Coordinates of C-alpha atoms in Angstrom, one line a residue:
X1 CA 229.8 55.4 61.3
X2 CA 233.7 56.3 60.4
X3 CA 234.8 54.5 63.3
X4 CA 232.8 51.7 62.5
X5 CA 233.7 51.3 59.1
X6 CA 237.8 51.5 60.0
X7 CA 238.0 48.6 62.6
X8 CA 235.2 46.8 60.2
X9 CA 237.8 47.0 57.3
X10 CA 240.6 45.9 59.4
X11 CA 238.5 42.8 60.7
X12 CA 237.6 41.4 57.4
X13 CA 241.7 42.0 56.5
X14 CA 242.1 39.6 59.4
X15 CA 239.3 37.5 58.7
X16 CA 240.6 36.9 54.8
X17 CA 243.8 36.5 56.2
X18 CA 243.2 34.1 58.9
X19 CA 240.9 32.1 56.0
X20 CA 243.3 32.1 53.4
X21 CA 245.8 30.6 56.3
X22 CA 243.4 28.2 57.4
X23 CA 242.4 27.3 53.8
X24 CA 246.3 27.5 52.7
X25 CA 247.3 25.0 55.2
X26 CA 248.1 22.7 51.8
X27 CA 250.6 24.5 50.3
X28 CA 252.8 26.0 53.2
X29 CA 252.5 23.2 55.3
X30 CA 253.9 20.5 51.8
X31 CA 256.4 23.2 52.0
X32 CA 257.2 22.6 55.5
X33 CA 257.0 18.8 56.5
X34 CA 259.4 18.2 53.4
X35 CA 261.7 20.9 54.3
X36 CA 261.5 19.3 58.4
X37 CA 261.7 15.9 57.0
X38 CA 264.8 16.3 54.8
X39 CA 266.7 17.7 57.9
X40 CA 265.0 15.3 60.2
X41 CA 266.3 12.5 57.5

């Protein structure tokens, strides 16, 4: 049950962290394209 519960808690820390990337994709990614296009520019 112990072991269970450890690599349980560190799959929903990747799962909430692979989310929020997937669902952040917004604000990183306006962060991003102007940052490539200003040096692209």
């Amino acid at each position: 049950m112990a072991p269970e519960l450890h690599p349980a808690s560190e799959h929903i820390a990747l799962v909430k962290t692979r989310g929020k990337g997937r669902s952040a994709p917004g604000p990183p990614a306006t962060q991003v394209v102007p940052s490539r296009k200003r040096k692209g520019s």
